[in-house]
Amino acid sequence: MQRALDLALGLTQPRDEAALCDWLLETIQRVWQPQGVLLGMVDVSGRQLTCHGHVHDAPVSLQLAVDDFSHPLAYVLHKNQVRTWDSLYGGARIEHHDFRQMLCRVGTACGLHALPLLAENGKPLAVLALLDSSDRLFALHHSGEGVRLGQVFCRQLMLLRQLAITQREQTALRDSLRQIKDQDVHRRDREKQVEATLIGQSSATKALHTQIYQAAHHRLAVLILGETGVGKDVVARLLHQCSDRADKPYVAINCAAIPENLVESELFGYEKGAFSGAQSNKVGLVAQANGGTLFLDEVGDMPPLMQAKLLRVLETHRFRPLGAGKESHSDFRLIAATHQPLEQRVAEGTFRQDLYHRLCQCLMQIAPLRERPDDISLLSEHFIVQISRQQQKRVGPLHRALLRQLVGYDFPGNVRELRNLLEIACAHTPEGETVTLAALPQEIRERMAGSAEETKAHFQEIHDLRVATQQYEAAVIKARMSQFHGNRLLVAESLNIPKRTLDHKCQKLEVN
């Protein structure tokens, strides 16, 4: 009874398979004191036995194949029988070299008792082998103690394995939940960053926010379209900052600002001696953008010869610096921007059609400021805070009259013009006072007033609000249909309306 309690108490201590195997070997050694004991565990493939044990107190470690019948353990496993050989040289096939080397430590009169250890479903888990005199082995065999101890071991082994599976599943679940939480935190941080950088509350600006969130998750080339001054470079940088490449380089080049004969060397770099004046190697912008983002601003002004070379780089991500003997590779995500009507330039033959389609895998249209007057108030507040900090000067908010003038102005220079106007107004506003219309130069006030008068005169010509609204909607839809070559899905996305709504309006307004 005491021995059974000691065994049960010892069985509660192992916390993993290795400790349980050590417990079994130590228990057998302590209780039966055989000349040798060997435990062979079947690996996950079911093809190998990893054996550990002791022979005459010397440690033993073997790797045996389950289907190799040159050692007796394979016979026991395949027959699924308990076997006892009264002599190692009296029946058991012992032709395996490493197994024979182990047996050199015991005499020829030593016997072998081997029993398979099975799971409850009959799956073999291990083989237990004892080396001792034949009478002791036969006594152990007839007592059945070895079989019962083996059953206890197998049940405990299966419990430990199930516990390990449960722990792995719990760990995977915790990791998954932590990952979801981290992704959610990252998403919220990204949204805050976009909202704090791309200021606005209009439906067009909110739709652009959503497009940035979505485009940041993939690696497609992005083409940003919009008038000069709308903030195409701001959107491009946000796309980079919200992507998984945010910690990698962001390389920008203005294709319109570089002379035609220098565009290739700027993009691809050159080797020393490639041309007169090349005194050292120069790393091109494509190579600098490796792992990150390459932003080509005003890509519509790229020379035709460079368009062909850029297309090949986009397709292969391989390039050759000037004077180099071999090509190099660069893993970059391309973002391009232009104020040019690329569809028209394609039709005129000045811009490659295949490059255009390669660039606009993901198309973003930034609405001009005159189409989103709801953003002017927030943009003005944002710029005044920035300008006050830069000028180290505290000024008050916009006067209501100035804000009305700004909202009614058509802003041909878009957001860039708005910031410039506010910078001038803040510079002429005394410390701590409200920014008023009087702070602007006369020329600017007259220009803004003239724009307002034109708008007022145009409004005075309207005699039917319903018809005027329909005409305005039709004009907007026609312009977007022309811009997107009749692709209604892109038109609907750019106007932030469902496609079915656009289809209904086209039919109602007779827009084709």
Short mmCIF file of C-alpha atoms in Angstrom, two decimals:
data_model
loop_
_atom_site.label_atom_id
_atom_site.label_comp_id
_atom_site.label_asym_id
_atom_site.label_seq_id
_atom_site.Cartn_x
_atom_site.Cartn_y
_atom_site.Cartn_z
CA MET A 1 0.00 0.00 0.00
CA GLN A 2 2.79 2.37 0.93
CA ARG A 3 4.62 1.63 -2.32
CA ALA A 4 1.47 2.36 -4.34
CA LEU A 5 1.05 5.68 -2.54
CA ASP A 6 4.70 6.55 -3.18
CA LEU A 7 4.24 5.75 -6.88
CA ALA A 8 1.07 7.85 -7.09
CA LEU A 9 2.77 10.76 -5.33
CA GLY A 10 5.75 10.55 -7.65
CA LEU A 11 3.46 10.49 -10.67
CA THR A 12 2.07 13.93 -9.80
CA GLN A 13 5.48 15.59 -10.08
CA PRO A 14 6.36 15.35 -13.83
CA ARG A 15 5.24 18.44 -15.77
CA ASP A 16 6.29 17.36 -19.26
CA GLU A 17 7.06 14.23 -21.31
CA ALA A 18 10.78 14.23 -20.56
CA ALA A 19 10.18 14.40 -16.81
CA LEU A 20 7.56 11.63 -17.04
CA CYS A 21 9.97 9.37 -18.93
CA ASP A 22 12.67 10.02 -16.31
CA TRP A 23 10.11 9.18 -13.57
CA LEU A 24 9.29 5.85 -15.22
CA LEU A 25 12.95 4.84 -15.63
CA GLU A 26 13.83 5.90 -12.06
CA THR A 27 10.77 4.09 -10.63
CA ILE A 28 11.63 0.83 -12.41
CA GLN A 29 15.26 1.12 -11.34
CA ARG A 30 14.26 1.77 -7.71
CA VAL A 31 11.50 -0.86 -7.42
CA TRP A 32 12.82 -3.79 -9.50
CA GLN A 33 16.52 -2.93 -9.82
CA PRO A 34 17.07 -4.69 -13.16
CA GLN A 35 20.47 -4.91 -14.82
CA GLY A 36 19.22 -2.57 -17.52
CA VAL A 37 16.11 -0.65 -18.52
CA LEU A 38 15.38 1.06 -21.87
CA LEU A 39 12.43 3.26 -22.86
CA GLY A 40 11.92 3.86 -26.58
CA MET A 41 9.50 6.67 -27.46
CA VAL A 42 7.84 6.63 -30.89
CA ASP A 43 8.34 9.98 -32.65
CA VAL A 44 5.54 11.96 -34.32
CA SER A 45 6.23 10.33 -37.69
CA GLY A 46 5.79 6.85 -36.20
CA ARG A 47 9.03 5.74 -37.83
CA GLN A 48 11.70 6.27 -35.19
CA LEU A 49 12.30 5.11 -31.63
CA THR A 50 14.26 7.49 -29.42
CA CYS A 51 15.61 5.27 -26.66
CA HIS A 52 17.03 6.29 -23.28
CA GLY A 53 17.87 4.24 -20.20
CA HIS A 54 20.59 2.57 -18.15
CA VAL A 55 22.58 -0.65 -18.43
CA HIS A 56 24.64 -1.46 -15.36
CA ASP A 57 24.18 2.18 -14.23
CA ALA A 58 25.70 3.45 -17.46
CA PRO A 59 23.45 5.79 -19.49
CA VAL A 60 22.25 4.57 -22.88
CA SER A 61 20.92 6.60 -25.82
CA LEU A 62 19.87 5.04 -29.16
CA GLN A 63 17.98 5.93 -32.32
CA LEU A 64 16.20 2.87 -33.78
CA ALA A 65 13.91 2.51 -36.78
CA VAL A 66 10.45 1.14 -35.97
CA ASP A 67 10.43 -1.10 -39.08
CA ASP A 68 14.01 -2.37 -38.60
CA PHE A 69 13.62 -5.98 -37.41
CA SER A 70 17.33 -6.32 -36.69
CA HIS A 71 16.45 -5.35 -33.11
CA PRO A 72 13.72 -7.05 -30.97
CA LEU A 73 11.86 -3.84 -30.09
CA ALA A 74 10.51 -3.57 -33.65
CA TYR A 75 9.06 -7.10 -33.34
CA VAL A 76 7.26 -6.20 -30.10
CA LEU A 77 5.79 -3.05 -31.62
CA HIS A 78 4.55 -4.68 -34.82
CA LYS A 79 3.14 -7.77 -33.09
CA ASN A 80 1.72 -5.64 -30.27
CA GLN A 81 2.67 -8.33 -27.79
CA VAL A 82 4.57 -8.57 -24.53
CA ARG A 83 7.60 -10.82 -25.10
CA THR A 84 10.22 -12.29 -22.77
CA TRP A 85 13.43 -13.88 -24.04
CA ASP A 86 15.30 -15.91 -21.44
CA SER A 87 18.59 -15.27 -23.22
CA LEU A 88 19.75 -12.53 -25.51
CA TYR A 89 21.23 -15.16 -27.78
CA GLY A 90 18.41 -17.63 -27.44
CA GLY A 91 15.72 -16.41 -29.83
CA ALA A 92 15.64 -12.65 -30.19
CA ARG A 93 17.21 -11.31 -33.39
CA ILE A 94 19.91 -8.91 -32.33
CA GLU A 95 21.68 -7.90 -35.52
CA HIS A 96 21.52 -4.13 -35.04
CA HIS A 97 25.06 -2.86 -34.46
CA ASP A 98 24.28 -0.16 -31.86
CA PHE A 99 21.88 -2.47 -30.03
CA ARG A 100 24.56 -5.17 -29.86
CA GLN A 101 27.08 -2.65 -28.56
CA MET A 102 24.72 -1.83 -25.71
CA LEU A 103 24.33 -5.50 -24.83
CA CYS A 104 28.07 -6.01 -24.54
CA ARG A 105 27.77 -4.70 -20.99
CA VAL A 106 25.59 -7.64 -19.85
CA GLY A 107 26.35 -11.37 -19.89
CA THR A 108 25.00 -13.93 -22.35
CA ALA A 109 22.73 -15.34 -19.67
CA CYS A 110 20.86 -12.05 -19.39
CA GLY A 111 17.32 -12.07 -20.73
CA LEU A 112 15.10 -9.40 -22.32
CA HIS A 113 11.54 -8.48 -21.35
CA ALA A 114 9.84 -6.01 -23.73
CA LEU A 115 6.30 -4.68 -23.76
CA PRO A 116 4.56 -2.15 -26.03
CA LEU A 117 3.03 0.94 -24.41
CA LEU A 118 -0.19 1.90 -26.17
CA ALA A 119 -2.70 4.72 -26.02
CA GLU A 120 -6.34 3.85 -25.31
CA ASN A 121 -7.05 3.89 -29.05
CA GLY A 122 -4.33 1.30 -29.64
CA LYS A 123 -1.81 3.71 -31.10
CA PRO A 124 1.76 2.73 -30.11
CA LEU A 125 3.44 5.32 -27.91
CA ALA A 126 6.60 3.60 -26.72
CA VAL A 127 8.41 0.33 -25.95
CA LEU A 128 9.69 -0.58 -22.49
CA ALA A 129 12.56 -3.09 -22.30
CA LEU A 130 14.14 -4.63 -19.18
CA LEU A 131 17.40 -6.62 -19.06
CA ASP A 132 17.85 -9.11 -16.23
CA SER A 133 18.01 -12.80 -15.39
CA SER A 134 15.31 -14.93 -17.00
CA ASP A 135 13.66 -16.00 -13.72
CA ARG A 136 13.24 -12.42 -12.54
CA LEU A 137 11.89 -11.36 -15.93
CA PHE A 138 9.37 -14.23 -16.08
CA ALA A 139 8.23 -13.42 -12.53
CA LEU A 140 7.68 -9.81 -13.53
CA HIS A 141 5.86 -10.90 -16.66
CA HIS A 142 3.47 -13.21 -14.77
CA SER A 143 2.80 -10.64 -12.04
CA GLY A 144 1.51 -8.13 -14.61
CA GLU A 145 3.06 -5.23 -12.70
CA GLY A 146 5.00 -4.07 -15.73
CA VAL A 147 1.84 -3.92 -17.86
CA ARG A 148 -0.07 -1.97 -15.21
CA LEU A 149 2.80 0.45 -14.70
CA GLY A 150 2.93 0.90 -18.47
CA GLN A 151 -0.79 1.69 -18.56
CA VAL A 152 -0.38 4.30 -15.82
CA PHE A 153 2.51 5.82 -17.76
CA CYS A 154 0.53 5.93 -21.04
CA ARG A 155 -2.50 7.55 -19.45
CA GLN A 156 -0.37 10.17 -17.76
CA LEU A 157 1.51 10.75 -21.02
CA MET A 158 -1.73 11.35 -22.93
CA LEU A 159 -2.92 13.74 -20.21
CA LEU A 160 0.32 15.70 -20.47
CA ARG A 161 0.08 15.82 -24.26
CA GLN A 162 -3.52 16.97 -24.10
CA LEU A 163 -2.53 19.57 -21.54
CA ALA A 164 0.28 20.73 -23.84
CA ILE A 165 -2.19 21.00 -26.75
CA THR A 166 -4.58 22.99 -24.57
CA GLN A 167 -1.78 25.28 -23.43
CA ARG A 168 -0.65 25.82 -27.03
CA GLU A 169 -4.21 26.62 -28.07
CA GLN A 170 -4.60 29.02 -25.16
CA THR A 171 -1.27 30.66 -26.04
CA ALA A 172 -2.31 30.92 -29.69
CA LEU A 173 -5.63 32.40 -28.62
CA ARG A 174 -3.93 34.93 -26.36
CA ASP A 175 -1.49 35.83 -29.13
CA SER A 176 -4.36 36.17 -31.59
CA LEU A 177 -6.33 38.39 -29.22
CA ARG A 178 -3.22 40.45 -28.51
CA GLN A 179 -2.59 40.77 -32.23
CA ILE A 180 -6.20 41.86 -32.83
CA LYS A 181 -5.88 44.38 -30.02
CA ASP A 182 -2.57 45.67 -31.39
CA GLN A 183 -4.07 45.92 -34.87
CA ASP A 184 -7.06 47.79 -33.48
CA VAL A 185 -4.77 50.20 -31.61
CA HIS A 186 -2.66 50.62 -34.74
CA ARG A 187 -5.78 51.24 -36.82
CA ARG A 188 -7.03 53.91 -34.40
CA ASP A 189 -3.60 55.54 -34.30
CA ARG A 190 -3.48 55.51 -38.10
CA GLU A 191 -6.95 57.05 -38.35
CA LYS A 192 -5.99 59.78 -35.86
CA GLN A 193 -2.85 60.49 -37.83
CA VAL A 194 -4.77 60.78 -41.10
CA GLU A 195 -7.46 63.00 -39.58
CA ALA A 196 -4.85 65.22 -37.93
CA THR A 197 -2.86 65.60 -41.16
CA LEU A 198 -5.54 65.65 -43.86
CA ILE A 199 -7.86 68.24 -42.31
CA GLY A 200 -11.50 68.38 -43.33
CA GLN A 201 -15.06 67.37 -42.58
CA SER A 202 -16.55 67.32 -46.08
CA SER A 203 -17.81 64.08 -47.58
CA ALA A 204 -15.02 64.21 -50.19
CA THR A 205 -12.34 64.46 -47.50
CA LYS A 206 -13.87 61.68 -45.41
CA ALA A 207 -14.05 59.47 -48.50
CA LEU A 208 -10.37 60.20 -49.14
CA HIS A 209 -9.57 59.20 -45.56
CA THR A 210 -11.23 55.83 -46.18
CA GLN A 211 -9.32 55.37 -49.44
CA ILE A 212 -6.04 56.00 -47.63
CA TYR A 213 -6.87 53.42 -44.94
CA GLN A 214 -7.69 50.83 -47.60
CA ALA A 215 -4.77 51.56 -49.92
CA ALA A 216 -2.27 51.43 -47.06
CA HIS A 217 -2.96 47.68 -46.66
CA HIS A 218 -1.96 46.60 -50.17
CA ARG A 219 1.07 47.07 -52.41
CA LEU A 220 -0.66 48.23 -55.60
CA ALA A 221 0.69 51.29 -57.38
CA VAL A 222 -1.31 54.40 -56.49
CA LEU A 223 -2.00 57.30 -58.86
CA ILE A 224 -3.11 60.51 -57.16
CA LEU A 225 -4.93 63.01 -59.38
CA GLY A 226 -5.75 66.58 -58.47
CA GLU A 227 -5.15 70.21 -59.25
CA THR A 228 -2.00 72.00 -58.17
CA GLY A 229 -2.05 72.82 -54.48
CA VAL A 230 -4.67 70.28 -53.32
CA GLY A 231 -2.16 68.30 -51.25
CA LYS A 232 -1.17 65.32 -53.41
CA ASP A 233 2.20 65.10 -51.66
CA VAL A 234 0.46 65.07 -48.26
CA VAL A 235 -1.72 62.13 -49.33
CA ALA A 236 1.32 60.28 -50.71
CA ARG A 237 3.24 60.62 -47.45
CA LEU A 238 0.20 59.53 -45.44
CA LEU A 239 -0.09 56.40 -47.59
CA HIS A 240 3.51 55.58 -46.71
CA GLN A 241 3.14 56.38 -43.00
CA CYS A 242 0.01 54.22 -42.67
CA SER A 243 1.51 51.21 -44.46
CA ASP A 244 3.72 48.42 -43.13
CA ARG A 245 6.64 50.23 -44.80
CA ALA A 246 6.36 53.25 -42.50
CA ASP A 247 9.75 52.61 -40.89
CA LYS A 248 11.43 52.25 -44.30
CA PRO A 249 12.61 55.03 -46.67
CA TYR A 250 10.19 57.45 -48.30
CA VAL A 251 11.86 58.82 -51.41
CA ALA A 252 10.21 61.61 -53.43
CA ILE A 253 11.15 63.09 -56.78
CA ASN A 254 9.48 65.89 -58.73
CA CYS A 255 9.66 64.77 -62.35
CA ALA A 256 8.88 68.28 -63.60
CA ALA A 257 11.74 69.89 -61.68
CA ILE A 258 14.58 67.73 -63.07
CA PRO A 259 16.08 68.37 -66.52
CA GLU A 260 15.28 65.64 -69.04
CA ASN A 261 18.92 64.60 -69.41
CA LEU A 262 19.25 64.04 -65.63
CA VAL A 263 16.07 62.09 -64.89
CA GLU A 264 17.62 58.69 -65.63
CA SER A 265 20.70 59.29 -63.49
CA GLU A 266 18.55 60.59 -60.63
CA LEU A 267 16.24 57.58 -60.74
CA PHE A 268 18.75 54.80 -61.40
CA GLY A 269 22.08 56.29 -60.29
CA TYR A 270 25.40 55.74 -62.02
CA GLU A 271 28.81 54.15 -61.67
CA LYS A 272 32.07 56.05 -61.43
CA GLY A 273 33.27 56.95 -64.92
CA ALA A 274 29.90 56.31 -66.57
CA PHE A 275 30.11 59.75 -68.19
CA SER A 276 32.21 62.86 -68.03
CA GLY A 277 32.00 64.29 -64.53
CA ALA A 278 30.99 61.02 -62.82
CA GLN A 279 33.79 61.09 -60.23
CA SER A 280 32.17 58.57 -57.88
CA ASN A 281 29.28 56.14 -57.64
CA LYS A 282 25.83 57.63 -57.11
CA VAL A 283 22.95 55.65 -55.62
CA GLY A 284 19.74 56.40 -57.49
CA LEU A 285 16.38 57.13 -55.92
CA VAL A 286 14.98 53.74 -56.97
CA ALA A 287 17.75 52.01 -55.00
CA GLN A 288 17.28 54.38 -52.04
CA ALA A 289 13.58 53.44 -51.90
CA ASN A 290 14.35 49.72 -51.46
CA GLY A 291 11.97 48.35 -48.84
CA GLY A 292 10.01 51.60 -48.73
CA THR A 293 8.05 53.93 -51.00
CA LEU A 294 9.01 55.77 -54.18
CA PHE A 295 6.88 58.87 -54.84
CA LEU A 296 6.97 60.31 -58.37
CA ASP A 297 5.36 63.74 -58.25
CA GLU A 298 4.16 65.28 -61.53
CA VAL A 299 4.71 61.98 -63.33
CA GLY A 300 2.69 63.36 -66.23
CA ASP A 301 5.70 65.54 -67.14
CA MET A 302 8.10 62.60 -67.43
CA PRO A 303 9.91 62.43 -70.81
CA PRO A 304 8.69 59.67 -73.21
CA LEU A 305 12.00 57.78 -73.17
CA MET A 306 11.97 57.59 -69.37
CA GLN A 307 8.35 56.43 -69.42
CA ALA A 308 9.40 53.23 -71.20
CA LYS A 309 12.25 52.60 -68.75
CA LEU A 310 10.02 53.30 -65.76
CA LEU A 311 7.42 50.83 -67.05
CA ARG A 312 10.02 48.05 -67.17
CA VAL A 313 11.20 48.87 -63.63
CA LEU A 314 7.62 48.73 -62.35
CA GLU A 315 7.08 45.33 -63.95
CA THR A 316 10.36 43.70 -62.87
CA HIS A 317 11.58 45.89 -59.98
CA ARG A 318 15.01 45.60 -61.62
CA PHE A 319 17.09 48.50 -62.94
CA ARG A 320 20.57 49.15 -64.26
CA PRO A 321 22.56 52.19 -63.04
CA LEU A 322 24.32 54.12 -65.79
CA GLY A 323 27.64 52.43 -66.56
CA ALA A 324 26.84 49.32 -64.46
CA GLY A 325 27.52 45.84 -65.82
CA LYS A 326 24.56 44.17 -64.17
CA GLU A 327 21.07 44.92 -62.97
CA SER A 328 20.06 45.58 -59.38
CA HIS A 329 16.80 44.86 -57.56
CA SER A 330 14.69 47.23 -55.49
CA ASP A 331 11.57 46.32 -53.52
CA PHE A 332 9.59 49.56 -53.49
CA ARG A 333 5.94 50.57 -53.48
CA LEU A 334 5.19 53.20 -56.14
CA ILE A 335 3.00 56.23 -55.60
CA ALA A 336 2.64 58.74 -58.43
CA ALA A 337 0.82 62.05 -58.67
CA THR A 338 -0.03 64.53 -61.40
CA HIS A 339 -2.24 67.48 -62.19
CA GLN A 340 -2.09 66.62 -65.88
CA PRO A 341 -5.15 65.07 -67.62
CA LEU A 342 -3.37 61.76 -68.30
CA GLU A 343 -6.27 60.30 -70.30
CA GLN A 344 -6.02 63.25 -72.67
CA ARG A 345 -2.23 62.93 -72.87
CA VAL A 346 -2.59 59.23 -73.65
CA ALA A 347 -5.01 60.09 -76.45
CA GLU A 348 -2.53 62.69 -77.75
CA GLY A 349 0.27 60.13 -77.70
CA THR A 350 2.48 62.02 -75.22
CA PHE A 351 1.98 59.54 -72.38
CA ARG A 352 2.25 55.76 -72.69
CA GLN A 353 -1.06 53.99 -72.32
CA ASP A 354 0.53 50.86 -70.79
CA LEU A 355 2.32 52.98 -68.19
CA TYR A 356 -0.91 54.82 -67.39
CA HIS A 357 -2.74 51.54 -66.71
CA ARG A 358 0.22 50.30 -64.65
CA LEU A 359 0.22 53.46 -62.53
CA CYS A 360 -3.50 53.59 -61.80
CA GLN A 361 -3.90 50.18 -60.17
CA CYS A 362 -5.36 52.27 -57.35
CA LEU A 363 -6.71 55.66 -58.34
CA MET A 364 -7.27 58.54 -55.92
CA GLN A 365 -8.91 61.79 -56.93
CA ILE A 366 -8.46 64.78 -54.63
CA ALA A 367 -11.28 67.29 -54.99
CA PRO A 368 -10.29 70.96 -55.35
CA LEU A 369 -10.95 73.22 -52.38
CA ARG A 370 -13.80 75.05 -54.15
CA GLU A 371 -15.74 71.75 -54.20
CA ARG A 372 -15.38 71.23 -50.46
CA PRO A 373 -16.06 74.57 -48.75
CA ASP A 374 -17.00 72.70 -45.56
CA ASP A 375 -13.26 72.09 -45.03
CA ILE A 376 -12.21 75.75 -45.13
CA SER A 377 -13.07 76.55 -41.51
CA LEU A 378 -11.13 73.56 -40.07
CA LEU A 379 -8.21 74.11 -42.44
CA SER A 380 -8.03 77.77 -41.45
CA GLU A 381 -7.95 76.94 -37.73
CA HIS A 382 -5.23 74.34 -38.36
CA PHE A 383 -3.08 76.70 -40.41
CA ILE A 384 -3.43 79.58 -37.94
CA VAL A 385 -2.14 77.34 -35.13
CA GLN A 386 0.81 76.27 -37.30
CA ILE A 387 1.62 79.80 -38.44
CA SER A 388 1.38 81.20 -34.91
CA ARG A 389 3.84 78.59 -33.71
CA GLN A 390 6.24 79.31 -36.58
CA GLN A 391 6.02 83.07 -36.19
CA GLN A 392 6.11 82.76 -32.38
CA LYS A 393 3.12 85.03 -32.27
CA ARG A 394 -0.31 84.49 -30.74
CA VAL A 395 -3.21 85.61 -32.89
CA GLY A 396 -6.92 85.18 -32.38
CA PRO A 397 -9.34 83.16 -34.54
CA LEU A 398 -10.66 84.22 -37.94
CA HIS A 399 -13.17 87.02 -37.99
CA ARG A 400 -16.55 85.84 -39.21
CA ALA A 401 -16.51 88.24 -42.19
CA LEU A 402 -13.13 86.92 -43.36
CA LEU A 403 -14.33 83.34 -43.03
CA ARG A 404 -17.38 84.15 -45.19
CA GLN A 405 -15.08 85.64 -47.84
CA LEU A 406 -12.85 82.57 -47.76
CA VAL A 407 -15.80 80.20 -48.09
CA GLY A 408 -17.11 82.16 -51.08
CA TYR A 409 -13.72 82.33 -52.83
CA ASP A 410 -12.99 79.77 -55.57
CA PHE A 411 -9.29 79.26 -54.58
CA PRO A 412 -7.58 78.53 -57.91
CA GLY A 413 -4.44 77.69 -55.87
CA ASN A 414 -6.42 75.36 -53.57
CA VAL A 415 -5.13 74.51 -50.09
CA ARG A 416 -1.70 75.96 -50.80
CA GLU A 417 -3.29 79.33 -51.63
CA LEU A 418 -5.42 79.24 -48.49
CA ARG A 419 -2.36 78.71 -46.31
CA ASN A 420 -0.49 81.50 -48.09
CA LEU A 421 -3.39 83.92 -47.55
CA LEU A 422 -3.57 83.07 -43.86
CA GLU A 423 0.20 83.41 -43.45
CA ILE A 424 0.00 86.93 -44.90
CA ALA A 425 -3.03 87.80 -42.74
CA CYS A 426 -1.39 86.53 -39.55
CA ALA A 427 1.78 88.50 -40.29
CA HIS A 428 -0.29 91.72 -40.51
CA THR A 429 -2.43 90.97 -37.44
CA PRO A 430 -1.31 92.50 -34.11
CA GLU A 431 -0.48 90.17 -31.25
CA GLY A 432 -3.56 88.65 -29.63
CA GLU A 433 -6.09 90.20 -32.05
CA THR A 434 -8.59 88.52 -34.35
CA VAL A 435 -7.52 87.87 -37.96
CA THR A 436 -9.68 90.15 -40.11
CA LEU A 437 -10.13 90.85 -43.79
CA ALA A 438 -8.26 94.15 -43.35
CA ALA A 439 -5.07 92.19 -42.63
CA LEU A 440 -4.94 91.12 -46.28
CA PRO A 441 -3.39 93.34 -48.98
CA GLN A 442 -5.79 95.32 -51.16
CA GLU A 443 -5.04 93.25 -54.26
CA ILE A 444 -6.01 90.02 -52.52
CA ARG A 445 -9.18 91.56 -51.07
CA GLU A 446 -10.21 92.79 -54.51
CA ARG A 447 -9.53 89.39 -56.04
CA MET A 448 -11.63 87.66 -53.40
CA ALA A 449 -14.40 90.25 -53.74
CA GLY A 450 -14.39 89.87 -57.52
CA SER A 451 -14.76 86.13 -57.18
CA ALA A 452 -17.63 86.63 -54.76
CA GLU A 453 -19.32 89.11 -57.16
CA GLU A 454 -18.99 86.62 -60.02
CA THR A 455 -20.58 83.96 -57.86
CA LYS A 456 -23.31 86.33 -56.75
CA ALA A 457 -24.04 87.36 -60.37
CA HIS A 458 -24.19 83.74 -61.37
CA PHE A 459 -26.61 82.98 -58.55
CA GLN A 460 -28.83 85.91 -59.57
CA GLU A 461 -29.34 84.27 -62.95
CA ILE A 462 -30.94 81.24 -61.29
CA HIS A 463 -34.74 81.32 -61.40
CA ASP A 464 -35.49 77.67 -60.65
CA LEU A 465 -33.48 76.08 -57.84
CA ARG A 466 -34.55 72.55 -58.74
CA VAL A 467 -33.41 72.92 -62.35
CA ALA A 468 -30.17 74.63 -61.29
CA THR A 469 -29.40 71.81 -58.88
CA GLN A 470 -30.02 69.20 -61.56
CA GLN A 471 -27.83 71.07 -64.05
CA TYR A 472 -25.03 71.30 -61.51
CA GLU A 473 -25.28 67.58 -60.70
CA ALA A 474 -25.28 66.72 -64.39
CA ALA A 475 -22.21 68.89 -65.02
CA VAL A 476 -20.29 67.29 -62.13
CA ILE A 477 -21.20 63.75 -63.26
CA LYS A 478 -20.30 64.50 -66.90
CA ALA A 479 -16.90 65.83 -65.86
CA ARG A 480 -16.18 62.75 -63.73
CA MET A 481 -17.46 60.38 -66.45
CA SER A 482 -15.02 62.00 -68.86
CA GLN A 483 -12.21 61.81 -66.33
CA PHE A 484 -12.72 58.09 -65.64
CA HIS A 485 -13.51 57.09 -69.23
CA GLY A 486 -17.08 56.17 -68.39
CA ASN A 487 -16.16 53.80 -65.54
CA ARG A 488 -19.21 54.33 -63.32
CA LEU A 489 -17.77 52.42 -60.38
CA LEU A 490 -14.77 54.79 -60.16
CA VAL A 491 -17.05 57.79 -60.71
CA ALA A 492 -19.35 56.69 -57.87
CA GLU A 493 -16.38 56.12 -55.54
CA SER A 494 -14.94 59.55 -56.37
CA LEU A 495 -18.30 61.19 -55.59
CA ASN A 496 -18.84 59.11 -52.44
CA ILE A 497 -22.20 57.72 -53.58
CA PRO A 498 -23.34 54.12 -54.28
CA LYS A 499 -23.10 53.02 -57.90
CA ARG A 500 -26.84 52.34 -58.04
CA THR A 501 -27.46 55.97 -57.01
CA LEU A 502 -25.15 57.13 -59.79
CA ASP A 503 -26.96 54.90 -62.31
CA HIS A 504 -30.30 56.38 -61.23
CA LYS A 505 -29.00 59.96 -61.55
CA CYS A 506 -27.49 59.26 -65.00
CA GLN A 507 -30.81 57.95 -66.19
CA LYS A 508 -32.77 60.81 -64.62
CA LEU A 509 -30.39 63.55 -65.80
CA GLU A 510 -29.77 61.89 -69.19
CA VAL A 511 -26.03 61.71 -68.69
CA ASN A 512 -24.24 59.18 -70.91
#
